[in-house]
mmCIF file of C-alpha atoms and ligand atoms in Angstrom:
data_model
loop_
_atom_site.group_PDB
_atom_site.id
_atom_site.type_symbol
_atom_site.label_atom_id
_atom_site.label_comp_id
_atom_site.label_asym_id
_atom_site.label_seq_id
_atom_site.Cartn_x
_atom_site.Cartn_y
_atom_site.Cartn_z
ATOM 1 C CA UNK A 1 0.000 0.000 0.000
ATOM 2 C CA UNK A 2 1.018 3.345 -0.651
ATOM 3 C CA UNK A 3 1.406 6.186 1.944
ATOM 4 C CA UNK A 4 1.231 9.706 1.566
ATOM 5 C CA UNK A 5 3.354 12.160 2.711
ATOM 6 C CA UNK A 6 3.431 16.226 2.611
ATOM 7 C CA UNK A 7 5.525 17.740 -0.080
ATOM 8 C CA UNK A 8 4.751 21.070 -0.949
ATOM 9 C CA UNK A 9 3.085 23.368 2.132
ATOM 10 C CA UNK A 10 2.328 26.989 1.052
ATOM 11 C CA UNK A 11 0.001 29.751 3.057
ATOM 12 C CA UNK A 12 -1.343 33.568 1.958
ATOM 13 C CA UNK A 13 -2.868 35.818 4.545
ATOM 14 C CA UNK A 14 -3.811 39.509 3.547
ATOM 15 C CA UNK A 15 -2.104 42.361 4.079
ATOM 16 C CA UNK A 16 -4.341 44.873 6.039
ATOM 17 C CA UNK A 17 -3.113 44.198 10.084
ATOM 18 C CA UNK A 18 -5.875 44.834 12.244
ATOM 19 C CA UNK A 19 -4.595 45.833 15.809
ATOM 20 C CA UNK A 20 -6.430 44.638 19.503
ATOM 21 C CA UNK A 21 -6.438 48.770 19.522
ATOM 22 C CA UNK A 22 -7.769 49.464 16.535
ATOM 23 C CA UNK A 23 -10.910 46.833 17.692
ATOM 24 C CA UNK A 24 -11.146 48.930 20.611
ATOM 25 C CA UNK A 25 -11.960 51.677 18.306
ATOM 26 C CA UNK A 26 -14.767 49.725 17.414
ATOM 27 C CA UNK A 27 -16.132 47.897 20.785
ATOM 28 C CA UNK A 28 -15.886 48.257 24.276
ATOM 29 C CA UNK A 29 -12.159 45.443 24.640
ATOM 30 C CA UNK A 30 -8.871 46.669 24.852
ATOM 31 C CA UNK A 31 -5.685 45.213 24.087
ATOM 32 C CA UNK A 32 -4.819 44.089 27.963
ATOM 33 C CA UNK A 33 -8.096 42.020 27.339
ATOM 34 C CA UNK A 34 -7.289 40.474 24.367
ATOM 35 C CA UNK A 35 -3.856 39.764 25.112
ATOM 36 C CA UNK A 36 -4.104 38.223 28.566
ATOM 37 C CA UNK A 37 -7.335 35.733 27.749
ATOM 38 C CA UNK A 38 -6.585 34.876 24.038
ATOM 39 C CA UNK A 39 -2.535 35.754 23.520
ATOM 40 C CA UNK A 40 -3.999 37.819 20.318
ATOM 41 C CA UNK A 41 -2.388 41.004 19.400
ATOM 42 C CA UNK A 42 -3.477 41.475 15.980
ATOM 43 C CA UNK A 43 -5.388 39.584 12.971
ATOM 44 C CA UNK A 44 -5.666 39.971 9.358
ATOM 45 C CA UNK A 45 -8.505 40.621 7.559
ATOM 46 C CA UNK A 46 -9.235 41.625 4.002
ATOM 47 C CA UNK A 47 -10.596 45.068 2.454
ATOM 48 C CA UNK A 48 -13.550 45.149 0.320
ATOM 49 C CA UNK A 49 -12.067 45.175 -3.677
ATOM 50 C CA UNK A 50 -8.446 43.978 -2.685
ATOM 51 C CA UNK A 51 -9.779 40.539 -4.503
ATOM 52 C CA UNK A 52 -9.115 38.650 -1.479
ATOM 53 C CA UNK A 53 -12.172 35.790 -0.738
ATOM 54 C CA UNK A 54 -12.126 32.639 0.944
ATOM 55 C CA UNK A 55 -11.254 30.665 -2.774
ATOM 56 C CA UNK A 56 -8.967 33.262 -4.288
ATOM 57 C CA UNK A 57 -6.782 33.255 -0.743
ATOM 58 C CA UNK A 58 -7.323 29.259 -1.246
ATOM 59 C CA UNK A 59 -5.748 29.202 -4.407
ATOM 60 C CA UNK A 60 -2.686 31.701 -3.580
ATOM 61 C CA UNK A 61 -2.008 28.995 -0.672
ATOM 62 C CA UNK A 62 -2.074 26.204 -2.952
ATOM 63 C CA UNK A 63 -0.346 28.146 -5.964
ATOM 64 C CA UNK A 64 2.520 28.086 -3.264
ATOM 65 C CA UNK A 65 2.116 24.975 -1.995
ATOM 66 C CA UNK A 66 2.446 23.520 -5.665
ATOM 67 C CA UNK A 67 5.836 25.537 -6.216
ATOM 68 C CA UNK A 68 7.177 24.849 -3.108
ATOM 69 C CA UNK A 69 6.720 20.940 -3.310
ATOM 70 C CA UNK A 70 8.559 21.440 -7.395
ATOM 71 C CA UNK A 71 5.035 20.332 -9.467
ATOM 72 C CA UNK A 72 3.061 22.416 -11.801
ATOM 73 C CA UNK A 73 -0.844 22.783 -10.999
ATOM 74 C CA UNK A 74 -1.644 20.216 -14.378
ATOM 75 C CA UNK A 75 0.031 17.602 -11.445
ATOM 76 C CA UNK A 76 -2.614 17.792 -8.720
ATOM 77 C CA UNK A 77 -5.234 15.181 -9.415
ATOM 78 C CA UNK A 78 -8.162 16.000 -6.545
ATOM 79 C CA UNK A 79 -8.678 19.204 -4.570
ATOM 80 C CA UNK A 80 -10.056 18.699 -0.901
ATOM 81 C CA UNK A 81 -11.087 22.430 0.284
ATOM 82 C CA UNK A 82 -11.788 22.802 3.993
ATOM 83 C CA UNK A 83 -13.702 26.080 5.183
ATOM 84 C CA UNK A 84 -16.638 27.226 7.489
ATOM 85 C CA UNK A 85 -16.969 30.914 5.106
ATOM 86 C CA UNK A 86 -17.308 29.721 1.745
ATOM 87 C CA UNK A 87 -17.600 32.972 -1.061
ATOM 88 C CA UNK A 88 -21.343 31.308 -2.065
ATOM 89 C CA UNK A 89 -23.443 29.138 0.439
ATOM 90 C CA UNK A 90 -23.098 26.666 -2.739
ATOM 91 C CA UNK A 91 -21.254 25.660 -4.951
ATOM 92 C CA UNK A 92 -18.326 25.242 -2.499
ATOM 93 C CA UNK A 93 -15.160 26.762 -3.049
ATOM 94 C CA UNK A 94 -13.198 23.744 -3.912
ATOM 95 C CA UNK A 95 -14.765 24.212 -8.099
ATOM 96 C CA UNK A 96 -13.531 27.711 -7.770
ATOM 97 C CA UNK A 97 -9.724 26.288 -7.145
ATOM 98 C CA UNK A 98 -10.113 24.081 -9.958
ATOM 99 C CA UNK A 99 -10.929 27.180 -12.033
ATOM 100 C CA UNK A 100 -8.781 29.654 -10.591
ATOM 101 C CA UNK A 101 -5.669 27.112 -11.337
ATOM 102 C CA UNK A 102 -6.300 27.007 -14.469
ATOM 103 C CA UNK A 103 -5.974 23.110 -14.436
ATOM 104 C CA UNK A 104 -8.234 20.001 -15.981
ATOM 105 C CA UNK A 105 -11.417 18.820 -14.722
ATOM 106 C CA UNK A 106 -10.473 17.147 -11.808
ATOM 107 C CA UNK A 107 -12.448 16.435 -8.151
ATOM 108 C CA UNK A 108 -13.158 19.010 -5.515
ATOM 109 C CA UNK A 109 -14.232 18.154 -2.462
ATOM 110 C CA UNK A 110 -15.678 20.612 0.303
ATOM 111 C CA UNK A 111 -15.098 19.616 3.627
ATOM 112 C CA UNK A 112 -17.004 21.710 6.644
ATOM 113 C CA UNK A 113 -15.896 20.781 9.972
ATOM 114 C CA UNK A 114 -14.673 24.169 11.171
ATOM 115 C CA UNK A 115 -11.436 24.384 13.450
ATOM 116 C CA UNK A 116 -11.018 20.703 12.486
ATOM 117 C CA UNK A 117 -11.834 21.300 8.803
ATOM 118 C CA UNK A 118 -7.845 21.060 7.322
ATOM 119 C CA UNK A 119 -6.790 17.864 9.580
ATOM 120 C CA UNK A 120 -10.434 15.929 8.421
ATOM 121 C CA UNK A 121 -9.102 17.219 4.461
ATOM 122 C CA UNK A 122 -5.408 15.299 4.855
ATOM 123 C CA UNK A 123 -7.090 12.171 6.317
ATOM 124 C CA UNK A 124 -9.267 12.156 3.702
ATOM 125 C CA UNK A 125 -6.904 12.895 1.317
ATOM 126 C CA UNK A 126 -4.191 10.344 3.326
ATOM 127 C CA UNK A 127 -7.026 7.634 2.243
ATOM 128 C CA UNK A 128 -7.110 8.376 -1.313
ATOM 129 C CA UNK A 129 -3.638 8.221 -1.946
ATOM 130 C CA UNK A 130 -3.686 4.923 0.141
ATOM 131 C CA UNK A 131 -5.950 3.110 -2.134
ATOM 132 C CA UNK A 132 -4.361 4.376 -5.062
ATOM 133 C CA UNK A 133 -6.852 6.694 -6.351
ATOM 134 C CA UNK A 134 -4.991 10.159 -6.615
ATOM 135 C CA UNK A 135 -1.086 10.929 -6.955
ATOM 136 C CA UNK A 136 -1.081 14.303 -5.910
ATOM 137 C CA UNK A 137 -3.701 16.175 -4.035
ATOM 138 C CA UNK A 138 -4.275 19.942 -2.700
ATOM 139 C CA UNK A 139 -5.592 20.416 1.038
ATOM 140 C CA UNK A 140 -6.689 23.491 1.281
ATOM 141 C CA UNK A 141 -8.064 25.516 4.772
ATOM 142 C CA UNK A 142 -9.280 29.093 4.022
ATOM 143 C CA UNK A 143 -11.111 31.246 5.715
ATOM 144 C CA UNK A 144 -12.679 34.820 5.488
ATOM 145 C CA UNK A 145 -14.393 35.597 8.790
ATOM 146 C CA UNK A 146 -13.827 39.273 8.843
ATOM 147 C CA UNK A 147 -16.875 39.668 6.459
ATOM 148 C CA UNK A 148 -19.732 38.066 9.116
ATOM 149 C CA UNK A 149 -18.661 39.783 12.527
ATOM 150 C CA UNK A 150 -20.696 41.460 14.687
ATOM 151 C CA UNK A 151 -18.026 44.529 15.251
ATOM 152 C CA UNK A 152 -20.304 45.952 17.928
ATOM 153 C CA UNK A 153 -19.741 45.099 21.930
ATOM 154 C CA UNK A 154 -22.169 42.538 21.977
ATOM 155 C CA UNK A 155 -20.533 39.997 19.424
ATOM 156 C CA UNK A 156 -16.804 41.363 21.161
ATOM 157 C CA UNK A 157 -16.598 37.434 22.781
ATOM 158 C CA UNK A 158 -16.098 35.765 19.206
ATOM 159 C CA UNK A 159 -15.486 39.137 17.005
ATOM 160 C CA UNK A 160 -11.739 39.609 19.118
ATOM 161 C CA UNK A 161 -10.979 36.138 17.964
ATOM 162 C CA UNK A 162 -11.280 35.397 14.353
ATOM 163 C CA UNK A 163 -9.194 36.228 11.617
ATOM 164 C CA UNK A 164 -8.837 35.168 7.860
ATOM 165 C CA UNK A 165 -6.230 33.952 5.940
ATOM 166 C CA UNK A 166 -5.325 30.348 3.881
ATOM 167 C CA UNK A 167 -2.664 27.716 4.086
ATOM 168 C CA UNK A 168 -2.430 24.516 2.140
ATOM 169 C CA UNK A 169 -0.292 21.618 1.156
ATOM 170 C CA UNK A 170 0.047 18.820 -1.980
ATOM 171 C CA UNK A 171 0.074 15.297 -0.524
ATOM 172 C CA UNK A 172 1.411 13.273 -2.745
ATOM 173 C CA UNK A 173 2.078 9.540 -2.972
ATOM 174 C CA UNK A 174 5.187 7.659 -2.058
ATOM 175 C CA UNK A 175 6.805 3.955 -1.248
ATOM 176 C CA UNK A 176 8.975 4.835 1.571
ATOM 177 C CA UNK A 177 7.533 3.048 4.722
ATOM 178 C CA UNK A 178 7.652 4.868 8.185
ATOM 179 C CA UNK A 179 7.278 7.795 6.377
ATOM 180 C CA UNK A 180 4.826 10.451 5.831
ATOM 181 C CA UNK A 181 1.233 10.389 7.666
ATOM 182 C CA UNK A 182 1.278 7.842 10.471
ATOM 183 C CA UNK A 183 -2.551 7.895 11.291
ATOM 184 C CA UNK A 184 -5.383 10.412 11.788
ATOM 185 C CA UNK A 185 -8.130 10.547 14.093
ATOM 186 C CA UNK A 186 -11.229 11.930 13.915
ATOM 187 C CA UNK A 187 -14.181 12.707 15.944
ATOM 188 C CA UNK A 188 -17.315 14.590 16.193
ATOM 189 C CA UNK A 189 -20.039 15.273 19.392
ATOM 190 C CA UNK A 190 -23.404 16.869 17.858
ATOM 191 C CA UNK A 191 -24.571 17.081 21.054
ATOM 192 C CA UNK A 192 -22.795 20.117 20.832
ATOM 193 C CA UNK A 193 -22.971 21.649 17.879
ATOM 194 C CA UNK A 194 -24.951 24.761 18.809
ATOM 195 C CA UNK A 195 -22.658 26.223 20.854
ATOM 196 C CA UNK A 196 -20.186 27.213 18.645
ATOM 197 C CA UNK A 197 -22.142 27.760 15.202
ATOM 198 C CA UNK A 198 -23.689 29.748 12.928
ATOM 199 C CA UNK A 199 -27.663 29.114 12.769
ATOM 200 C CA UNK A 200 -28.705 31.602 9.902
ATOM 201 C CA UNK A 201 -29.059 31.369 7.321
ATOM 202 C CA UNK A 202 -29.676 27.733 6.630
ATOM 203 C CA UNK A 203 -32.174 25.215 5.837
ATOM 204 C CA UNK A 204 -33.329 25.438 9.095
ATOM 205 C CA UNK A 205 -33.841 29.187 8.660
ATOM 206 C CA UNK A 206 -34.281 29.878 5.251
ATOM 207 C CA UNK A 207 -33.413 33.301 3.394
ATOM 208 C CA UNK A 208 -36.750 34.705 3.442
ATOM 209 C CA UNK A 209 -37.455 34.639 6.756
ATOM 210 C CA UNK A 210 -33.795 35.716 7.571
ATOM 211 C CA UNK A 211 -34.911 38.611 5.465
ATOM 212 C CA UNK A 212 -38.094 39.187 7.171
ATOM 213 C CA UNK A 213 -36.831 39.387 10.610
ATOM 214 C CA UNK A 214 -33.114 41.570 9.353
ATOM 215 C CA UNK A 215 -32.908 43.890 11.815
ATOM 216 C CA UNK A 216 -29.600 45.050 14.011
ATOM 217 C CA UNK A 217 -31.090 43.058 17.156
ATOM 218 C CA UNK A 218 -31.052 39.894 15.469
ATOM 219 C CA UNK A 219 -28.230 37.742 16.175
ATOM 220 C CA UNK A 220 -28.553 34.677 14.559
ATOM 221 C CA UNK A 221 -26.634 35.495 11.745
ATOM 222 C CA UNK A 222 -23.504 36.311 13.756
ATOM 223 C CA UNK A 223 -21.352 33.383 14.997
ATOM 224 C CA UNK A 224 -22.555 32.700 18.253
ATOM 225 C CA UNK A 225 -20.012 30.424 21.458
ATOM 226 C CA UNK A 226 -20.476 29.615 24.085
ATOM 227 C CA UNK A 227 -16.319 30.439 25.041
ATOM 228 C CA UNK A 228 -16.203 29.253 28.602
ATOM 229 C CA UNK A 229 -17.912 26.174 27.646
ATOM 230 C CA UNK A 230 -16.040 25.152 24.402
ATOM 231 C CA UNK A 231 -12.197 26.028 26.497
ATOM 232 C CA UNK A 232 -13.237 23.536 28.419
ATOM 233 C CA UNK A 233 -14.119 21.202 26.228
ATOM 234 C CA UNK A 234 -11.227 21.913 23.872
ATOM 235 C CA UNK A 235 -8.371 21.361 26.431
ATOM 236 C CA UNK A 236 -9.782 17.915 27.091
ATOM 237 C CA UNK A 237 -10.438 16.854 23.263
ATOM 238 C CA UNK A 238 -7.030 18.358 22.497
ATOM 239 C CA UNK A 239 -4.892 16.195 24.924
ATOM 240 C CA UNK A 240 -6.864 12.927 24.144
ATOM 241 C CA UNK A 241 -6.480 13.391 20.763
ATOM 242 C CA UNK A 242 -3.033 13.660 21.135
ATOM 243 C CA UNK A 243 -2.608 11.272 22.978
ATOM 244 C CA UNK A 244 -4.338 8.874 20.978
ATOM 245 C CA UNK A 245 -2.392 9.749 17.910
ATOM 246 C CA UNK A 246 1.264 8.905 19.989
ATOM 247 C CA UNK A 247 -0.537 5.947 21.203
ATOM 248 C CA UNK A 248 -1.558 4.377 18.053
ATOM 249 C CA UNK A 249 1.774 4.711 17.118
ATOM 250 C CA UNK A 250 3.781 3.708 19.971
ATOM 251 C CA UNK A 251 4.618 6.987 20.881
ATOM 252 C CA UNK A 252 5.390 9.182 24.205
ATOM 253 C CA UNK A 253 4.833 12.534 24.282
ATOM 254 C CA UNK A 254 8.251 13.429 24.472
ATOM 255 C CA UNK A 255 8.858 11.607 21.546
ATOM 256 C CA UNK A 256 7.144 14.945 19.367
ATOM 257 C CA UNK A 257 8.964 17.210 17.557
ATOM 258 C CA UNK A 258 6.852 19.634 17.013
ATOM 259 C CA UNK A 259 2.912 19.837 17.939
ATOM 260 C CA UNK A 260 1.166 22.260 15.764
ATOM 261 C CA UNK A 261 -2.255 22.764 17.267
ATOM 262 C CA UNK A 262 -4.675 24.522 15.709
ATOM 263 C CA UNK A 263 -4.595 28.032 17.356
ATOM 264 C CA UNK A 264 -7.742 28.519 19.094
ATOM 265 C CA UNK A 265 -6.514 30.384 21.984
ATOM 266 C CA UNK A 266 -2.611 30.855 23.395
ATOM 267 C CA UNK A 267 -3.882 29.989 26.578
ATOM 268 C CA UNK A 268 -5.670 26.468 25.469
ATOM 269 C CA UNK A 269 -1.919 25.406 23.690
ATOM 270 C CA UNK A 270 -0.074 26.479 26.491
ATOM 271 C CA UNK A 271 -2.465 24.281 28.756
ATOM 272 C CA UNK A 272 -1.556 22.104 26.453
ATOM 273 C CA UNK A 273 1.969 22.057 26.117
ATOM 274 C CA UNK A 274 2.030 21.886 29.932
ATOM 275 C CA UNK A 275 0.349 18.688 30.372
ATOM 276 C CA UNK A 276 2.391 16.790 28.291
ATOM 277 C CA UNK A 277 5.850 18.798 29.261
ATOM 278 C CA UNK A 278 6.874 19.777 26.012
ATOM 279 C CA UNK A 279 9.689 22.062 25.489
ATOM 280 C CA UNK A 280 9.141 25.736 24.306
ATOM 281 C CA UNK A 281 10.682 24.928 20.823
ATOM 282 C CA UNK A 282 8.178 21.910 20.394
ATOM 283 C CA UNK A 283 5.039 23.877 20.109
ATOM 284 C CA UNK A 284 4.404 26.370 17.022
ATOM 285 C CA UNK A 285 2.013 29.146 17.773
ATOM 286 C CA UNK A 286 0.977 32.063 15.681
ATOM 287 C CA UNK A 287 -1.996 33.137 17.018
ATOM 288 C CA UNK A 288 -0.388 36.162 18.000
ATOM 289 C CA UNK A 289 -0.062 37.831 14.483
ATOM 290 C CA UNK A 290 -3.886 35.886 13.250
ATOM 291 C CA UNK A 291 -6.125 35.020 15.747
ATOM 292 C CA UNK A 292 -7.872 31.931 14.904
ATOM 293 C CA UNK A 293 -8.504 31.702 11.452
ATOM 294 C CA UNK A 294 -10.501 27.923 11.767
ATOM 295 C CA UNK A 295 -9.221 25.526 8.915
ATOM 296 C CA UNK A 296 -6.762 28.100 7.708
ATOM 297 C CA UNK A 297 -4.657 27.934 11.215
ATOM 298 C CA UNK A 298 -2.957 24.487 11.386
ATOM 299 C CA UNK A 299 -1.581 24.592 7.236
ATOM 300 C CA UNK A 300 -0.735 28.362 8.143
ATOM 301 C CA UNK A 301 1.324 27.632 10.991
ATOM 302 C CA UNK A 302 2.773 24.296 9.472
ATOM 303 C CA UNK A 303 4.066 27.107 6.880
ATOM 304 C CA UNK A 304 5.628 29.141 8.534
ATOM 305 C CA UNK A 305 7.201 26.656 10.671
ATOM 306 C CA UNK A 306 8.562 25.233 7.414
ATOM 307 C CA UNK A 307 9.838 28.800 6.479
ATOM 308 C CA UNK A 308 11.653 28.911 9.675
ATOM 309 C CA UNK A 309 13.410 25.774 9.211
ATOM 310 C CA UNK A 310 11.493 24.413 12.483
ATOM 311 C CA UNK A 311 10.228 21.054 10.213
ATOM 312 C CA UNK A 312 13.315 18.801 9.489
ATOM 313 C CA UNK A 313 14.052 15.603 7.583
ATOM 314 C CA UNK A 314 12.493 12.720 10.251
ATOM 315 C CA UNK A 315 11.035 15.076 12.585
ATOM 316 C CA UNK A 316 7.583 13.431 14.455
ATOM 317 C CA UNK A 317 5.089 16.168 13.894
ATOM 318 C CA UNK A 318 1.932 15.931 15.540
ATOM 319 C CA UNK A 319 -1.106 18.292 14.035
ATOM 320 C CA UNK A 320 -4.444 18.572 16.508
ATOM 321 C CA UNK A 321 -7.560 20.230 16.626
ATOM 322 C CA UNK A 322 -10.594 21.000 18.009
ATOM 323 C CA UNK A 323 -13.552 23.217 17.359
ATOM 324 C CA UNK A 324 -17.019 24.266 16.194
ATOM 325 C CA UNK A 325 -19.545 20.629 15.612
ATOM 326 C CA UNK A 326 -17.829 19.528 18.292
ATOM 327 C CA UNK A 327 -15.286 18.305 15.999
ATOM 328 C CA UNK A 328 -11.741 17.273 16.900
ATOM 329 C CA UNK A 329 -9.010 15.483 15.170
ATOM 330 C CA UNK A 330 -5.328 14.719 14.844
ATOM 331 C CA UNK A 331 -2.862 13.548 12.956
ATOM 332 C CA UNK A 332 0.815 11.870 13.010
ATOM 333 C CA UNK A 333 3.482 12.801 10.803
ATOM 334 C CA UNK A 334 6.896 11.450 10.028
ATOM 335 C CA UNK A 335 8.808 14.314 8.045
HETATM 336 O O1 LIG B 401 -11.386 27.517 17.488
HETATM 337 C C1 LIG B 401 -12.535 26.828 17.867
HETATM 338 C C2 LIG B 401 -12.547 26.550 19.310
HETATM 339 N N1 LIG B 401 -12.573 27.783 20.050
HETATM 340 C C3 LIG B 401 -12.016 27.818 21.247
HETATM 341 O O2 LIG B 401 -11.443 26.849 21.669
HETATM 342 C C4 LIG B 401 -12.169 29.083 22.030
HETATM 343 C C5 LIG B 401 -12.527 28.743 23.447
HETATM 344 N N2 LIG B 401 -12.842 29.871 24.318
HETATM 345 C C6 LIG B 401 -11.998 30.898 24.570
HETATM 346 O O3 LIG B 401 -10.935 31.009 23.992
HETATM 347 C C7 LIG B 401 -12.359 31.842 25.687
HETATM 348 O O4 LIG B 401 -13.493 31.360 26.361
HETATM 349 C C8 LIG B 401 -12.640 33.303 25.201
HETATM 350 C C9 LIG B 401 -11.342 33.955 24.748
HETATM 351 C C10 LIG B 401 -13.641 33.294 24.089
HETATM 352 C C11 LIG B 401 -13.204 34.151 26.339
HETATM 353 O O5 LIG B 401 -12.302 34.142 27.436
HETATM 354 P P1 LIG B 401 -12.837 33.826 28.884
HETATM 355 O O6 LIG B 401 -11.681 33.922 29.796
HETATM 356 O O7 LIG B 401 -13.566 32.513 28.831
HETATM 357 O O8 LIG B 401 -13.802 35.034 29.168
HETATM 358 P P2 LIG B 401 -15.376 35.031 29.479
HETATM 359 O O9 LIG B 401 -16.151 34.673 28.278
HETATM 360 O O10 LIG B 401 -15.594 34.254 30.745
HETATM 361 O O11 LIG B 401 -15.614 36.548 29.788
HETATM 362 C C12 LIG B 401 -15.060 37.198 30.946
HETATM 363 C C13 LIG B 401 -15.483 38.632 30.947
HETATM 364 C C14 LIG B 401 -16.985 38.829 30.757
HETATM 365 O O12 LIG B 401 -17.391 39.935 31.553
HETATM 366 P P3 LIG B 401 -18.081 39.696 32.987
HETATM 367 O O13 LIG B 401 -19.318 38.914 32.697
HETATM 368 O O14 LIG B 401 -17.070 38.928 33.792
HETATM 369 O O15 LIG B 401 -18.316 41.090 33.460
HETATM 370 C C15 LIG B 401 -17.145 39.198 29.313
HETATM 371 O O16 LIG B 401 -18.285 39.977 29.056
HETATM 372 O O17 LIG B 401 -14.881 39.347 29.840
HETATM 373 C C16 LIG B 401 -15.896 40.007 29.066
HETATM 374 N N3 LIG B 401 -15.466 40.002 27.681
HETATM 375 C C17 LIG B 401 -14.650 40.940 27.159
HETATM 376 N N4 LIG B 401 -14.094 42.035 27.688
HETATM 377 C C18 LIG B 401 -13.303 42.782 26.901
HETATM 378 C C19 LIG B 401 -15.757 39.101 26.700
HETATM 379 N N5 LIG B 401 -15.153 39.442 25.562
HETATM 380 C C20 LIG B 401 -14.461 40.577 25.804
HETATM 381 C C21 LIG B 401 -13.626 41.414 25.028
HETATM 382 N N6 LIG B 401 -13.078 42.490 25.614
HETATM 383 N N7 LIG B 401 -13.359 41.152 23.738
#
């Protein structure tokens, strides 16, 4: 059987910085806030006609991605797009790739499982190149969340939080044994999935009663957490999900290179980081310069971790996360 393994990793985040000052220009937070619950100190988001969306951002990932790993776009044979802000509620952006690229009518996939969106994409992905189906194939997180904020005081809980940006990588196939991705792990708990979500509009709550009832004090088209509640929750799913990646394996904690969890919240990583006693230099956060940016944080941070020369040649590189659904997952890499 084959295995796949990462070989191209590429990310593209827009250029207009938005400070934890500049928010408090906006809402009653301040930067103290900001930086002493969430580790944030500023986020990207993009300007209206700067021709940054959820699939163009996508695409500048991958178009980087692609170079970086030495192929051509014509080389990628399925696209797997993970996002929770697609440009249309359908089609998903994953077609839009396809076009953008320029390349032959190949798959797209959408995947939407949130924070957990871009680890779901590479198992999937990790299972089509296992069976033999697809050579190469594009994992894509992106995310514009700047557009569906509520910028007031009211929404300040989730507004501070969210960023946008895209990362993605080519998976492609390969012979070498013990190398590559180990194992992923995925899980979901719908039990939850209203406390962290979006409710309109949907199916659920069509357009033309979203219409009907549009006015300022409706909140149900704003993102809506419940933050206490899903911290908790996310420092438990995180560290069993870990865990169950190193164990599946044969793996100790200290056996990690480099954990790159998805970056929900400084404090939730650090938490994190504690319990299983990993060194500074073995956790990769960037949620100081992004916020969270959902399926676009773990490729983003893989990439500039790569950049940095902080992913090496046999390194053990565990990915985790946990979010919106609930939905967490992991997975095990040897570089
Ligand atoms: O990525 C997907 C998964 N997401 C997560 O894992 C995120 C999990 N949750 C969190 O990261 C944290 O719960 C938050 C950062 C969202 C909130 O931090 P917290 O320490 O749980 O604060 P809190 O919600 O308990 O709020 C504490 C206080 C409240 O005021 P009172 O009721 O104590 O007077 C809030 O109204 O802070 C207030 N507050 C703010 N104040 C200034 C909430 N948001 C803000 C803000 N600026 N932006």
């Amino acid at each position: 059987m084959k295995q796949s393994k990462i070989v191209g990793i590429g990310h593209f985040v827009p250029e207009n910085v938005v400070t934890n000052d500049e928010l408090s220009e906006l809402m009653d937070t301040n930067d103290a806030w900001i930086t002493e619950r969430t580790g944030i100190k500023e986020r990207r988001h993009i300007v209206k006609g700067d021709g940054n969306s959820t699939s163009t951002m996508g695409t500048k990932a991958a178009r980087m991605a692609i170079k970086n790993a030495g192929l051509t776009p014509d080389d990628i044979d399925f696209i797997v797009f993970a996002t929770l802000s697609p440009d249309y509620y359908f089609p998903g952006p994953g077609v839009q790739v396809q076009e953008q690229l320029g390349i032959k009518e190949i798959g797209a996939l959408d995947v939407r499982n949130q924070c957990s969106g871009f680890v779901y994409g590479l198992s999937v992905a990790d299972q089509f190149i296992k069976t033999g189906m697809y050579k190469n194939i594009l994992v894509i997180g992106s995310e514009v969340h700047s557009a569906g904020l509520d910028m007031t005081t009211r929404g300040r809980g989730v507004s501070v939080i969210f960023g946008d940006g895209a990362g993605a990588v080519v998976m492609q196939a390969t012979d070498e044994k013990d190398k590559g991705i180990l194992s992923t792990h995925l899980h979901s708990e719908g039990k939850h999935a209203e406390e962290l979500a979006l409710i309109s509009p949907g199916t659920l709550d069509w357009v033309d009663k979203f219409i009907e009832r549009n006015d300022p004090e409706d909140t149900r088209y704003y993102p809506y957490m419940n933050g206490n509640f899903v911290f908790k929750h996310a420092i438990v799913r995180f560290s069993e999900v870990i865990m169950e990646a190193l164990q599946t394996n044969g793996y100790q904690p200290s056996d990690i290179d480099l954990l790159v969890p998805h970056q929900a919240n400084l404090r939730i990583s650090q938490m994190v980081q504690k319990q299983f006693q990993l060194p500074d230099s073995s956790v990769y956060n960037n949620i100081q310069k992004y916020g969270n940016t959902t399926a676009a944080s773990i490729p983003i941070a893989l990439s500039e971790a790569w950049q940095e020369g902080k992913v090496k040649e046999g390194d053990l590189i565990c990915l985790a996360a946990f979010g919106s659904g609930f939905t967490w997952a992991s997975a095990l890499i040897r570089w």
